Tab-separated table of C-alpha atoms in Angstrom:
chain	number	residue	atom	x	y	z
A	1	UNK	CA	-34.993	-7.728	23.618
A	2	UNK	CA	-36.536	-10.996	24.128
A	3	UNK	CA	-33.511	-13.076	21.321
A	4	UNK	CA	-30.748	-11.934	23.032
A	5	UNK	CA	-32.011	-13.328	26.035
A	6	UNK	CA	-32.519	-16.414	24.546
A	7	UNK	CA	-29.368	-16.603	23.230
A	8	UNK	CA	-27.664	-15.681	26.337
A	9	UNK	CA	-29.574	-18.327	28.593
A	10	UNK	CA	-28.708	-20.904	25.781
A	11	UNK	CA	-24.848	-19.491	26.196
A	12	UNK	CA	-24.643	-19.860	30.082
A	13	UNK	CA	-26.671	-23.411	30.044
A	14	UNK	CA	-23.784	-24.282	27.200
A	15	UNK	CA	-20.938	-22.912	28.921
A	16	UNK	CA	-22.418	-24.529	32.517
A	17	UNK	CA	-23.151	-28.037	31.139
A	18	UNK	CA	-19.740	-28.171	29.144
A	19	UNK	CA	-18.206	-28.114	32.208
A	20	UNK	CA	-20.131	-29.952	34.509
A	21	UNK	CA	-19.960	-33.070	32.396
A	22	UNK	CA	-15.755	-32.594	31.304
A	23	UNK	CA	-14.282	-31.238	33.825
A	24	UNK	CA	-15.231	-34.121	36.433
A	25	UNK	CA	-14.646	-36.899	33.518
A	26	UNK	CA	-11.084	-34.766	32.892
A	27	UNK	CA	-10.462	-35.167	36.381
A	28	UNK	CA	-10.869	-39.125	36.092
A	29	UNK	CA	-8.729	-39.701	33.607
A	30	UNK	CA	-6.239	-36.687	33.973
A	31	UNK	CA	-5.272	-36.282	37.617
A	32	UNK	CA	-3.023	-38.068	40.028
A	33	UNK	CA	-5.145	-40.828	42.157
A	34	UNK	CA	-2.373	-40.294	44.730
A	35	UNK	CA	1.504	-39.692	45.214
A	36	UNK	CA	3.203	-36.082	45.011
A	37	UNK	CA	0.900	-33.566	43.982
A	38	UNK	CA	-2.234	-35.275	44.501
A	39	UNK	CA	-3.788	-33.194	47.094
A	40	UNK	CA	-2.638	-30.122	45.846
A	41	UNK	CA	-3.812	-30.841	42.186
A	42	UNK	CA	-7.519	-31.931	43.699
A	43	UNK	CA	-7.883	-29.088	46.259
A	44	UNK	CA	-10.229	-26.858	43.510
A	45	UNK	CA	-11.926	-29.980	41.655
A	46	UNK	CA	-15.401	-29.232	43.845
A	47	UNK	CA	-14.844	-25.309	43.424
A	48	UNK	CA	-15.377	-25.685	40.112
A	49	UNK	CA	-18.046	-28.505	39.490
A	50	UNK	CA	-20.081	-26.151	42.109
A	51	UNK	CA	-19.341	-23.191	39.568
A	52	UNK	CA	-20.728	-25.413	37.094
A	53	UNK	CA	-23.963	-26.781	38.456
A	54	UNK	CA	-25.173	-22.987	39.359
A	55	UNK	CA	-24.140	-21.588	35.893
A	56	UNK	CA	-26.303	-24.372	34.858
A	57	UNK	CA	-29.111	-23.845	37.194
A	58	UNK	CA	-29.381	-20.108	36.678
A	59	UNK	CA	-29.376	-20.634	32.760
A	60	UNK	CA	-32.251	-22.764	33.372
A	61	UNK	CA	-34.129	-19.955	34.771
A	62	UNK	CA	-33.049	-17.622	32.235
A	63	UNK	CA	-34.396	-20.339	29.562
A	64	UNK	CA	-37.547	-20.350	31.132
A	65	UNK	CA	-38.029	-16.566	31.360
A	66	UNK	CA	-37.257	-16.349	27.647
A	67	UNK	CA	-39.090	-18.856	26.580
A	68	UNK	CA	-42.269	-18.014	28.316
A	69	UNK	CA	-41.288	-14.792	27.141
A	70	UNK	CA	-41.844	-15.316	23.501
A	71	UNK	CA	-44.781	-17.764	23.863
A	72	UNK	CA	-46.651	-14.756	25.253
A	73	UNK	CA	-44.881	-12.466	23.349
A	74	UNK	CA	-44.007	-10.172	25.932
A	75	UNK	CA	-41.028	-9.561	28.274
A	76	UNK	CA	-42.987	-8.693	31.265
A	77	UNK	CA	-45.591	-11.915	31.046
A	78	UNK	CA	-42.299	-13.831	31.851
A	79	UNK	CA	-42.707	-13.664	35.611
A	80	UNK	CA	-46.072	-14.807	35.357
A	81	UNK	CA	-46.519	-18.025	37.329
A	82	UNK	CA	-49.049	-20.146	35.334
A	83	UNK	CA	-47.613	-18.992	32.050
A	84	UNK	CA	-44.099	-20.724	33.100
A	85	UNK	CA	-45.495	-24.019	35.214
A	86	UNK	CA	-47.264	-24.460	31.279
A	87	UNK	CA	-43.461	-23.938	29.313
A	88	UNK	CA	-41.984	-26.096	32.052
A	89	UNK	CA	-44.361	-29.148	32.184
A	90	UNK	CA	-46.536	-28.760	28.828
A	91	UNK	CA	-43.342	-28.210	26.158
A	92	UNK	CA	-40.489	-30.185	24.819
A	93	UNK	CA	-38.631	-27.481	25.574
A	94	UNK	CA	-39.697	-27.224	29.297
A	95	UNK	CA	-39.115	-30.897	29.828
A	96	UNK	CA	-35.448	-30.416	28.713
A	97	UNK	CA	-34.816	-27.712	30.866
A	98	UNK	CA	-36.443	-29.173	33.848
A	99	UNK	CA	-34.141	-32.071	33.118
A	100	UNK	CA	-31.457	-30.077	32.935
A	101	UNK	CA	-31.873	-28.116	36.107
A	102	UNK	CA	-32.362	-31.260	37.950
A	103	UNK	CA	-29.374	-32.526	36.646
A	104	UNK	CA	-27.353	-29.161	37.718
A	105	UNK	CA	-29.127	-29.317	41.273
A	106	UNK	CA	-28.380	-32.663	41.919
A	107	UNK	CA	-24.360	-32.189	41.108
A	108	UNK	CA	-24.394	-29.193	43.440
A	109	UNK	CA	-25.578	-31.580	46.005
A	110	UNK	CA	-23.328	-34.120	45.602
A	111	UNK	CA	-20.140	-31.918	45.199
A	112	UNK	CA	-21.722	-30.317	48.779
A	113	UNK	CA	-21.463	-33.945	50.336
A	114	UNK	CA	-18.614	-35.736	48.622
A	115	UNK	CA	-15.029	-34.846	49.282
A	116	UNK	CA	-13.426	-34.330	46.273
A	117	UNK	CA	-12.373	-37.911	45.019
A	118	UNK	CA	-12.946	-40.056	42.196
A	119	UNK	CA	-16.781	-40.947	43.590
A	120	UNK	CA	-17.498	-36.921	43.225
A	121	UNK	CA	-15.747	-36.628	39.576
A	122	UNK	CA	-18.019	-40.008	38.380
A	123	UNK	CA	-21.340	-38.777	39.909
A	124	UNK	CA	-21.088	-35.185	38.313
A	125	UNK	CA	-19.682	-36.258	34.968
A	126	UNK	CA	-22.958	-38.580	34.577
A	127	UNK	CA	-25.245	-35.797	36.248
A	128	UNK	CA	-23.502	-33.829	33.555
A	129	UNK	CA	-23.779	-35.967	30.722
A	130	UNK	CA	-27.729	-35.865	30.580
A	131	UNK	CA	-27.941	-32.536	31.238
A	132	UNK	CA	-25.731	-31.732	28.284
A	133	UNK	CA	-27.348	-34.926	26.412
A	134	UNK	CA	-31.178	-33.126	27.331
A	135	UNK	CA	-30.322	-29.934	24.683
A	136	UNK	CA	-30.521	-32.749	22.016
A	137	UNK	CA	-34.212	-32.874	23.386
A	138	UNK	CA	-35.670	-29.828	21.397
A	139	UNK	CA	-34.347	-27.657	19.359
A	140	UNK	CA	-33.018	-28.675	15.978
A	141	UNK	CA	-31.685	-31.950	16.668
A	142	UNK	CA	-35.020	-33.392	17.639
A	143	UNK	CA	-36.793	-32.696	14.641
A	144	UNK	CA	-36.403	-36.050	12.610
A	145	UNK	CA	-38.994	-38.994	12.568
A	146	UNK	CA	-38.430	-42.632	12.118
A	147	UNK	CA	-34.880	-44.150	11.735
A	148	UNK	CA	-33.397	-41.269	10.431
A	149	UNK	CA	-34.369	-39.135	13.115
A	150	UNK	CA	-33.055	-40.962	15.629
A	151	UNK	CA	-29.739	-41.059	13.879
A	152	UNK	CA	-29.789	-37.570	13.846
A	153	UNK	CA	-30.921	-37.359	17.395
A	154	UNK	CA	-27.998	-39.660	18.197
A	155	UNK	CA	-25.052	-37.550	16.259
A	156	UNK	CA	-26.331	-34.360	18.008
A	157	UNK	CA	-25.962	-36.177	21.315
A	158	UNK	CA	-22.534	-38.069	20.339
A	159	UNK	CA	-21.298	-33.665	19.238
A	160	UNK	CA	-22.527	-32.254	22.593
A	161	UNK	CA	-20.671	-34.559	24.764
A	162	UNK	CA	-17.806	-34.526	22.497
A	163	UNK	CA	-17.627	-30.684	23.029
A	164	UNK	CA	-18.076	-31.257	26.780
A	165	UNK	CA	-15.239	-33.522	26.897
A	166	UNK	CA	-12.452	-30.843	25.050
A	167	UNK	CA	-14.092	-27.432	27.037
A	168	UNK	CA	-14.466	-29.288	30.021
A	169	UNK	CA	-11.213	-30.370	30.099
A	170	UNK	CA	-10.140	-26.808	29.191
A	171	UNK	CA	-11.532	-25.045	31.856
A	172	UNK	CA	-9.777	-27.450	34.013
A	173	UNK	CA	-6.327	-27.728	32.601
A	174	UNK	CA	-6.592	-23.479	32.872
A	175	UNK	CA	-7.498	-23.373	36.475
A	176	UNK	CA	-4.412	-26.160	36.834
A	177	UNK	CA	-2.223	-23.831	34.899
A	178	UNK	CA	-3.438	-20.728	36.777
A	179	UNK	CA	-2.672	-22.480	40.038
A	180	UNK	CA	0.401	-23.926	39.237
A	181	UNK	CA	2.061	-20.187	39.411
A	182	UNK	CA	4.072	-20.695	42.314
A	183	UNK	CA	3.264	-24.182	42.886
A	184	UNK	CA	6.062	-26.955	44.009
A	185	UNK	CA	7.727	-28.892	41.055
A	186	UNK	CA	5.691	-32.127	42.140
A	187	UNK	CA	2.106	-30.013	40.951
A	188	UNK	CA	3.750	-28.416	37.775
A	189	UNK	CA	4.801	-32.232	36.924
A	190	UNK	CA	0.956	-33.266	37.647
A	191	UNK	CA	0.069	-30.724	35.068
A	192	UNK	CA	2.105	-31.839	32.943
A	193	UNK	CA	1.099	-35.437	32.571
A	194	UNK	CA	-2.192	-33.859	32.774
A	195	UNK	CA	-1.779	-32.367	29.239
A	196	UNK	CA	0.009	-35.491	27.264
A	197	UNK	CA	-3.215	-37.687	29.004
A	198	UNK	CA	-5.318	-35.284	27.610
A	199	UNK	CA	-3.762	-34.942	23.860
A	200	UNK	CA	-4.666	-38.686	23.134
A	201	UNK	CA	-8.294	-37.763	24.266
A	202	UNK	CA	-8.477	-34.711	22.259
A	203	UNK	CA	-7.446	-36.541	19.053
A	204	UNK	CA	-10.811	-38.718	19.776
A	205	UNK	CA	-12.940	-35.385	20.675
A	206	UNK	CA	-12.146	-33.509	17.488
A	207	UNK	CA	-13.053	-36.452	15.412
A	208	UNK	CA	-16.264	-37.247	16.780
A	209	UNK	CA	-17.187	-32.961	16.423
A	210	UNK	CA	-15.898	-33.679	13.006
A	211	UNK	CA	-17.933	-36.511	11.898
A	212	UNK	CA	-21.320	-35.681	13.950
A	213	UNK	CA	-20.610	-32.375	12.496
A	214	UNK	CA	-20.902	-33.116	9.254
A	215	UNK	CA	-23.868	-35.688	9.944
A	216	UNK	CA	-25.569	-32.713	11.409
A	217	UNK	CA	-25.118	-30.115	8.720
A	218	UNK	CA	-26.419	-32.901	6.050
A	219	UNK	CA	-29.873	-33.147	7.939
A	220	UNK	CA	-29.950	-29.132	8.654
A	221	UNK	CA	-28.553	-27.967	5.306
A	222	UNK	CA	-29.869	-30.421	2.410
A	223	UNK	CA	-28.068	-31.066	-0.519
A	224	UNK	CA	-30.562	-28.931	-2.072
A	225	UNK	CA	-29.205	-25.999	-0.052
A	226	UNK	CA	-25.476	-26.405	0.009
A	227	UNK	CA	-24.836	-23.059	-2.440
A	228	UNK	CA	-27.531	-21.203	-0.565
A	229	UNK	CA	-26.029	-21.504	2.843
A	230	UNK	CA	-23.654	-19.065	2.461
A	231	UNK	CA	-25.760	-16.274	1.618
A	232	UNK	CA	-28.517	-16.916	4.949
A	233	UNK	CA	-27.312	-15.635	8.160
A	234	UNK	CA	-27.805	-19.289	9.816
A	235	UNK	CA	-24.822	-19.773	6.666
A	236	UNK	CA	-23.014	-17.282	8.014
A	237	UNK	CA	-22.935	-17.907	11.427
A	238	UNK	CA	-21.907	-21.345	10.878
A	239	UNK	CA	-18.667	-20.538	8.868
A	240	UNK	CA	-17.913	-17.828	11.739
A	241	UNK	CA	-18.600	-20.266	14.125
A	242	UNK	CA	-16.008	-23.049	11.576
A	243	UNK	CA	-13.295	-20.227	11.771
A	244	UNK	CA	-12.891	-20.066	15.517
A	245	UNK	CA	-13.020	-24.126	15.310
A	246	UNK	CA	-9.870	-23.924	13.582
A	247	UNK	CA	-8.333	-21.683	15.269
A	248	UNK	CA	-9.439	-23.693	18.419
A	249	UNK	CA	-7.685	-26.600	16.726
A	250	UNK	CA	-4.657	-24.723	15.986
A	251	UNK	CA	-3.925	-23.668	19.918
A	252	UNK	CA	-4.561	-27.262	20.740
A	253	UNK	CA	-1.843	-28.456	17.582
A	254	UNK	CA	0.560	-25.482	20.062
A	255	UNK	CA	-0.083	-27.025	23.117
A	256	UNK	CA	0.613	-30.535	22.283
A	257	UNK	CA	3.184	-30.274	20.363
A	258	UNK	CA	5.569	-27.279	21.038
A	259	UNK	CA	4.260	-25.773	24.402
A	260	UNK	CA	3.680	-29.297	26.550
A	261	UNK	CA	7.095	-31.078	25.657
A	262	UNK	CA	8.375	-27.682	26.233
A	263	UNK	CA	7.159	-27.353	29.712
A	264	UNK	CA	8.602	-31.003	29.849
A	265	UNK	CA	11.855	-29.925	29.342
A	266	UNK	CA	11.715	-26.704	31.686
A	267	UNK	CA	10.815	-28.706	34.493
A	268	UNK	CA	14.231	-30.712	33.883
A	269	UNK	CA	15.644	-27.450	34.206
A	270	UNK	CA	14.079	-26.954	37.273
A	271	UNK	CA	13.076	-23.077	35.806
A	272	UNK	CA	9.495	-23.863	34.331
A	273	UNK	CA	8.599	-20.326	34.659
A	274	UNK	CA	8.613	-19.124	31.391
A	275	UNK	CA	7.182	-22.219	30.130
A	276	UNK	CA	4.022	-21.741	31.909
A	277	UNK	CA	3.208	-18.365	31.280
A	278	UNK	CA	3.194	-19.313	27.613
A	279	UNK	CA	1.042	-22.024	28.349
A	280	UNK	CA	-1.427	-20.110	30.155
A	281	UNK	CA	-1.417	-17.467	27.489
A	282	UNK	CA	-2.188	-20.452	25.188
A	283	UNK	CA	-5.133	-21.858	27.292
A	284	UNK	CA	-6.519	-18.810	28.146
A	285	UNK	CA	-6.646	-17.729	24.278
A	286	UNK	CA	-7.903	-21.402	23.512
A	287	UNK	CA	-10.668	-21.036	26.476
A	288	UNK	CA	-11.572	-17.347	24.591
A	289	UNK	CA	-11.864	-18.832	21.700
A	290	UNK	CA	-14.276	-22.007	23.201
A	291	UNK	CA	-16.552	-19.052	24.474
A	292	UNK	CA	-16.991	-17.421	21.554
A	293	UNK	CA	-17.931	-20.788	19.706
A	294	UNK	CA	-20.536	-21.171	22.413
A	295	UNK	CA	-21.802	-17.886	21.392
A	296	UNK	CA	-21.996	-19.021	17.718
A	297	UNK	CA	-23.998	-22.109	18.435
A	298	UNK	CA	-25.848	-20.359	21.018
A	299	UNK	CA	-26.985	-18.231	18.230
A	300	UNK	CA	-27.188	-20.286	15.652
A	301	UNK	CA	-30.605	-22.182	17.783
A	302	UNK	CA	-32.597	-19.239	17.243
A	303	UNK	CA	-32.093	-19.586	13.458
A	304	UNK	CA	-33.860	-21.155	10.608
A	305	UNK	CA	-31.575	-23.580	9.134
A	306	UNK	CA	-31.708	-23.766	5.175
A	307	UNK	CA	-33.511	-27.358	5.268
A	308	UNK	CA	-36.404	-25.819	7.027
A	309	UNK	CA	-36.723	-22.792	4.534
């Protein structure tokens, strides 16, 4: 009872985080500043960073409840109050959290006082990138010593914000799309440019997940342990968790290149209708898909990986 906990307070700190830091930094770099659109485009920026920073904040809790959980080794010693003041101030662990519940509480605050604007999208895209930067804290990717350690440290750091960036940006090009239903021409256009600004980005994110990807899997595998990794369940859950990558990668290949110059051309047409709807079929498979690799990797922390064996 006490694992799937874990892995679901590890799944809604993921899925919170993700968002918190790309969306806002998606925002910066994707949205109108001004002219037609603008206002309508920014009108749900704050809903969602606000979404964000409590999915955050109530993972946090949830991590702190399993954690102090299995320290004591029993679901009901969770609530007790000394046992989680010593997880939150006396662990590695507890200090990330913390850190990342800060982090979470301070963007709520700011998206509460700040109109949304380019001030609002900087201040929670930094708030966001330590608290997605603080998983790197414990867990697997802290384990090294010495040079090589921090290497790893920084590759695991470079992946998570590299993930934030492309399902950060997801989640916000999907509420854009949702939105844009019956929108006026001048906010389907906004989306639009929204998407080709985006595709140059993406090119960058899947790189970086590439190559820290691979940096990580060297330090957590071995090369003692490459033929063995198939046949632990860690193994296992990372090649499920490579299969949904690729598929990830394939709806992004269909939304650059057939389903974005497609909407380009329907909007010359003035009847974008049909375009959309098989862009938001696209995104919305694309932002399953994202989920279900948070899953994965939520998983995959409460497993031994084959170095360690």
């Amino acid at each position: 009872m006490i694992e799937p906990l874990v892995v679901l307070a590890r799944f809604v700190q993921y899925a919170g985080t993700a968002m918190l830091f790309g969306a806002p930094l998606f925002y910066l770099y994707g949205l109108p500043a001004d002219g037609p659109g603008a206002a309508r485009t920014n009108a749900g920026t704050r809903g969602l960073i606000v979404f964000a920073g409590l999915l955050t904040a109530i993972g946090c809790g949830l991590a702190l409840l399993a954690q102090t959980a299995m320290m004591t080794g029993a679901l009901a010693d969770a609530l007790d109050a000394q046992a989680l003041v010593m997880v939150a101030t006396g662990t590695q662990f507890g200090t990330s959290v913390v850190t990342r519940a800060s982090a979470s509480l301070a963007a709520l605050a700011v998206a509460v006082i700040l109109r949304p604007s380019t001030n609002l999208w900087r201040a929670s895209a930094a708030l966001g990138a330590v608290a997605l930067a603080s998983f790197a804290w414990s867990g697997h990717g802290a384990d090294g010593e010495g040079a090589a350690g921090l290497f790893k440290l920084a590759a695991d750091i470079l992946h998570l914000l590299a993930a934030g960036v492309w399902l950060g940006a997801l989640a916000a090009l999907l509420l854009l799309a949702l939105g844009a239903r019956r929108a006026p021409t001048a906010v389907v256009q906004a989306l639009h440019r929204a998407l080709e600004g985006f595709s140059g980005v993406g090119s960058l994110v899947v790189a970086a997940l590439v190559l820290t990807g691979l940096i990580s899997s060297w330090f957590l595998v071995g090369p003692t342990h490459i033929l063995e990794m198939a046949s632990t369940t860690w193994g296992a859950v990372l090649l499920a968790k490579l299969s949904v990558f690729v598929l990830m990668l394939s709806l992004a290949a269909l939304n650059r290149f057939v389903l974005t110059p497609r909407l380009q051309r329907a909007i010359a047409s003035l009847d974008p209708a049909s375009a959309l709807a098989a862009l938001r079929k696209s995104l919305l498979l694309e932002a399953a898909a994202g989920l279900s690799v948070l899953i994965l990797v939520s998983w995959l922390g409460t497993l031994a990986p084959p170095a360690s064996l």
